[in-house]
Each structure stands twice: as structure tokens, then as C-alpha cells.
GROMACS .gro file of C-alpha atoms in nm:
model
  124
    1GLY     CA    1   0.366  -2.362   2.172
    2PRO     CA    2   0.076  -2.158   2.320
    3THR     CA    3   0.056  -1.928   1.997
    4ASP     CA    4  -0.126  -2.008   1.681
    5VAL     CA    5  -0.004  -2.209   1.374
    6TYR     CA    6   0.037  -1.986   1.067
    7SER     CA    7  -0.049  -2.103   0.724
    8ILE     CA    8   0.229  -2.177   0.492
    9ARG     CA    9   0.118  -2.188   0.123
   10SER     CA   10   0.414  -2.362  -0.031
   11LEU     CA   11   0.762  -2.474   0.036
   12THR     CA   12   1.023  -2.572  -0.241
   13PRO     CA   13   1.099  -2.945  -0.274
   14ASP     CA   14   1.435  -2.904  -0.128
   15THR     CA   15   1.313  -2.782   0.203
   16ARG     CA   16   1.346  -3.003   0.504
   17VAL     CA   17   1.069  -2.951   0.745
   18LEU     CA   18   1.174  -3.020   1.111
   19VAL     CA   19   0.871  -2.943   1.295
   20PHE     CA   20   0.494  -2.960   1.197
   21GLY     CA   21   0.206  -2.767   1.395
   22GLN     CA   22  -0.160  -2.842   1.441
   23SER     CA   23  -0.407  -2.569   1.527
   24SER     CA   24  -0.636  -2.614   1.821
   25HIS     CA   25  -0.978  -2.493   1.936
   26GLY     CA   26  -0.844  -2.255   2.205
   27MET     CA   27  -0.517  -2.145   2.326
   28THR     CA   28  -0.448  -2.382   2.613
   29PRO     CA   29  -0.246  -2.710   2.624
   30THR     CA   30  -0.571  -2.899   2.680
   31SER     CA   31  -0.762  -2.749   2.381
   32PRO     CA   32  -0.879  -3.009   2.135
   33LEU     CA   33  -0.706  -3.001   1.806
   34SER     CA   34  -0.869  -2.846   1.502
   35TYR     CA   35  -0.910  -3.080   1.221
   36ASP     CA   36  -1.069  -2.827   1.005
   37LYS     CA   37  -0.722  -2.678   0.941
   38SER     CA   38  -0.432  -2.850   0.781
   39ILE     CA   39  -0.112  -2.949   0.974
   40MET     CA   40   0.150  -2.687   0.888
   41PRO     CA   41   0.526  -2.676   0.871
   42VAL     CA   42   0.651  -2.448   1.175
   43ALA     CA   43   1.024  -2.493   1.142
   44TRP     CA   44   1.238  -2.585   0.834
   45THR     CA   45   1.577  -2.568   0.676
   46LYS     CA   46   1.690  -2.489   0.320
   47LEU     CA   47   2.019  -2.455   0.135
   48TYR     CA   48   2.032  -2.136  -0.088
   49LYS     CA   49   2.296  -2.075  -0.343
   50ASN     CA   50   2.346  -1.713  -0.408
   51GLU     CA   51   2.465  -1.554  -0.747
   52ASN     CA   52   2.840  -1.604  -0.642
   53GLY     CA   53   2.786  -1.970  -0.609
   54LYS     CA   54   2.813  -1.972  -0.236
   55THR     CA   55   2.559  -2.186  -0.045
   56ALA     CA   56   2.402  -2.056   0.261
   57ARG     CA   57   2.213  -2.259   0.523
   58ILE     CA   58   1.877  -2.113   0.597
   59PHE     CA   59   1.662  -2.190   0.897
   60THR     CA   60   1.300  -2.046   0.919
   61THR     CA   61   1.041  -2.074   1.190
   62THR     CA   62   0.685  -1.920   1.235
   63MET     CA   63   0.730  -1.962   1.624
   64GLY     CA   64   0.867  -1.682   1.821
   65ALA     CA   65   0.599  -1.471   2.005
   66SER     CA   66   0.722  -1.376   2.329
   67ILE     CA   67   0.520  -1.628   2.504
   68ASP     CA   68   0.662  -1.899   2.279
   69PHE     CA   69   1.012  -1.851   2.439
   70LYS     CA   70   0.892  -1.993   2.762
   71SER     CA   71   0.950  -2.333   2.595
   72GLU     CA   72   1.264  -2.475   2.654
   73ASP     CA   73   1.234  -2.674   2.359
   74LEU     CA   74   1.184  -2.398   2.130
   75ARG     CA   75   1.470  -2.207   2.288
   76ARG     CA   76   1.697  -2.520   2.220
   77LEU     CA   77   1.565  -2.533   1.857
   78LEU     CA   78   1.667  -2.192   1.800
   79VAL     CA   79   2.020  -2.227   1.955
   80ASN     CA   80   2.080  -2.540   1.768
   81ALA     CA   81   1.966  -2.395   1.454
   82CYS     CA   82   2.222  -2.115   1.497
   83TYR     CA   83   2.485  -2.369   1.528
   84TRP     CA   84   2.363  -2.557   1.216
   85ALA     CA   85   2.341  -2.233   1.014
   86ALA     CA   86   2.702  -2.139   1.097
   87GLY     CA   87   2.822  -2.494   0.998
   88LEU     CA   88   2.897  -2.590   1.361
   89GLU     CA   89   2.654  -2.887   1.385
   90LYS     CA   90   2.939  -3.113   1.520
   91GLN     CA   91   2.974  -2.887   1.805
   92ILE     CA   92   2.612  -2.887   1.913
   93PRO     CA   93   2.599  -3.030   2.269
   94LYS     CA   94   2.379  -3.329   2.351
   95VAL     CA   95   2.150  -3.100   2.538
   96SER     CA   96   2.226  -2.724   2.485
   97ASP     CA   97   2.173  -2.523   2.798
   98VAL     CA   98   1.898  -2.279   2.728
   99THR     CA   99   1.828  -2.160   3.079
  100ILE     CA  100   1.681  -1.822   3.096
  101VAL     CA  101   1.912  -1.577   3.248
  102GLY     CA  102   1.711  -1.354   3.504
  103GLU     CA  103   1.343  -1.313   3.520
  104TYR     CA  104   1.122  -1.369   3.214
  105ASN     CA  105   0.754  -1.308   3.233
  106PRO     CA  106   0.609  -1.233   2.892
  107ALA     CA  107   0.252  -1.131   2.834
  108MET     CA  108   0.028  -1.314   2.602
  109TYR     CA  109  -0.016  -1.113   2.289
  110GLY     CA  110  -0.346  -0.949   2.196
  111ASN     CA  111  -0.648  -0.979   2.441
  112GLY     CA  112  -0.577  -0.640   2.618
  113GLY     CA  113  -0.227  -0.743   2.705
  114TYR     CA  114  -0.080  -0.411   2.577
  115LYS     CA  115   0.073  -0.182   2.824
  116LYS     CA  116   0.006   0.177   2.737
  117ASP     CA  117   0.283   0.443   2.765
  118GLN     CA  118   0.573   0.180   2.784
  119THR     CA  119   0.915   0.232   2.619
  120PRO     CA  120   1.208   0.000   2.579
  121ALA     CA  121   1.383   0.202   2.863
  122ASP     CA  122   1.097   0.070   3.102
  123TYR     CA  123   1.217  -0.285   3.058
  124LYS     CA  124   1.591  -0.219   3.174
   0.00000   0.00000   0.00000
């Protein structure tokens, strides 16, 4: 993804990491990797048993800035994670259709991309 890799301090031993990320020197696909930072988990699953003994399926990711959603792979990861979390993994299609409906032109966060005086109604 085009956004940064967040630091994760610790995960429990029962966590299953699905995707790891490596920071780079810059925010472009051709930026060289940054080896002065550790490789970090960016998507993982975990089972959680609540006080009533029911087990919940948990999916977590540090990805998800608006610009990240231009990635078909990330959209598919999230859709498939929803199937899995709901216990429907046997119904996950071989290739989930994650086509964006309509126009999607997210702005890169930071770096002066903020649009002053905008409200949610402006994006109908």
C-alpha cells in the first residue's frame, strides 16, 4: 500500500499474522526499502473467548487510509476477512469481486490535501 507501516509492539502467541509490511524511504512504489525499521505485521487474526465462553473471530489491520482502498488486493482482503469473521469461509469465492462502484478518487492524506470548509454532504 502507499501508506506507512505502523509499529506493532506485541501480539499474543495465538495471533496468526496474514500480511507483513516493510517501510520504505518515501511513499512511492519505487522507493527503496528502509532496513533501519523492523518488518511489522499489518494484518492478522485471533480467536477471542469472552466471559460467557463464546469464541469470537477477530481480524485486525493497520491498513485502511482512503488511498489504500485503491488496492484491489486490500479490498479483497477486507471482504474475505468479513466472510471469515462471520464463519462463512467456505463461501469465499475463489476471487471475490471487489470492483469499486462509481468513481473513487481519494486524496493522499497529509501534505496539504485537506479541503477546507467541506462537509459530508459535499460528497453525495
